[in-house]
mmCIF file of C-alpha atoms in Angstrom:
data_model
loop_
_atom_site.group_PDB
_atom_site.id
_atom_site.type_symbol
_atom_site.label_atom_id
_atom_site.label_comp_id
_atom_site.label_asym_id
_atom_site.label_seq_id
_atom_site.Cartn_x
_atom_site.Cartn_y
_atom_site.Cartn_z
ATOM 1 C CA MET A 127 27.786 268.084 -95.689
ATOM 2 C CA THR A 128 31.258 267.205 -96.812
ATOM 3 C CA LYS A 129 34.066 268.133 -94.443
ATOM 4 C CA HIS A 130 35.998 270.127 -97.093
ATOM 5 C CA ARG A 131 33.628 272.042 -99.221
ATOM 6 C CA GLY A 132 30.150 271.850 -97.670
ATOM 7 C CA PHE A 133 28.353 269.999 -100.483
ATOM 8 C CA ASP A 134 25.242 268.252 -99.431
ATOM 9 C CA THR A 135 24.242 265.704 -102.231
ATOM 10 C CA PHE A 136 25.486 262.168 -101.832
ATOM 11 C CA ARG A 137 25.028 258.682 -103.210
ATOM 12 C CA GLU A 138 25.174 255.664 -100.957
ATOM 13 C CA ARG A 139 27.318 252.584 -101.390
ATOM 14 C CA GLU A 140 28.374 249.569 -99.264
ATOM 15 C CA VAL A 141 32.078 249.597 -98.725
ATOM 16 C CA LYS A 142 33.993 246.416 -97.722
ATOM 17 C CA LEU A 143 36.537 246.879 -94.993
ATOM 18 C CA ASN A 144 39.044 244.369 -96.191
ATOM 19 C CA SER A 145 41.833 243.067 -93.909
ATOM 20 C CA THR A 146 45.105 241.531 -95.147
ATOM 21 C CA GLY A 147 44.566 238.278 -93.152
ATOM 22 C CA MET A 148 41.103 237.661 -94.569
ATOM 23 C CA GLU A 149 42.352 238.421 -98.161
ATOM 24 C CA PHE A 150 45.207 235.957 -97.657
ATOM 25 C CA PHE A 151 42.888 233.153 -96.762
ATOM 26 C CA ASN A 152 40.389 233.983 -99.458
ATOM 27 C CA LEU A 153 37.772 235.099 -96.909
ATOM 28 C CA ALA A 154 37.378 238.726 -98.052
ATOM 29 C CA TRP A 155 33.650 238.078 -98.457
ATOM 30 C CA ALA A 156 33.461 237.711 -94.604
ATOM 31 C CA ASN A 157 34.945 241.141 -93.871
ATOM 32 C CA GLU A 158 32.784 243.765 -92.249
ATOM 33 C CA SER A 159 31.341 246.564 -94.385
ATOM 34 C CA ALA A 160 30.585 250.225 -93.880
ATOM 35 C CA THR A 161 28.142 252.699 -95.421
ATOM 36 C CA GLY A 162 29.896 255.037 -97.844
ATOM 37 C CA LEU A 163 28.377 258.347 -98.686
ATOM 38 C CA ILE A 164 30.038 259.740 -101.931
ATOM 39 C CA CYS A 165 29.686 263.373 -102.626
ATOM 40 C CA TRP A 166 28.239 264.005 -106.074
ATOM 41 C CA SER A 167 30.060 267.232 -106.460
ATOM 42 C CA CYS A 168 33.613 266.469 -105.269
ATOM 43 C CA GLY A 169 33.726 262.703 -104.872
ATOM 44 C CA TYR A 170 34.831 262.718 -101.257
ATOM 45 C CA VAL A 171 33.813 259.568 -99.436
ATOM 46 C CA HIS A 172 32.519 259.601 -95.887
ATOM 47 C CA LEU A 173 32.584 256.194 -94.221
ATOM 48 C CA PHE A 174 30.099 255.217 -91.462
ATOM 49 C CA VAL A 175 30.433 251.882 -89.608
ATOM 50 C CA ASN A 176 27.487 252.673 -87.308
ATOM 51 C CA ARG A 177 24.554 250.615 -88.661
ATOM 52 C CA ASP A 178 22.050 253.015 -87.096
ATOM 53 C CA ILE A 179 22.555 255.945 -89.446
ATOM 54 C CA ARG A 180 19.487 257.364 -91.048
ATOM 55 C CA LEU A 181 19.447 258.760 -94.536
ATOM 56 C CA TYR A 182 16.832 261.149 -95.729
ATOM 57 C CA ARG A 183 15.948 263.069 -98.852
ATOM 58 C CA VAL A 184 15.399 266.792 -98.604
ATOM 59 C CA ARG A 185 12.506 267.981 -100.579
ATOM 60 C CA GLY A 186 13.055 271.245 -102.296
#
């Protein structure tokens, strides 16, 4: 659920965690990434850097 409004439908996207130094040396491709869950209702983005998160689909 989102922190602000309690919505519970998201889409998943990989988000690059760019740093200024890596950008300066044209090494942005080597930056770490996080999992972004984007709320379909309000657009709020939750970032998770833990690679062990589990996503699931609720059947209704």
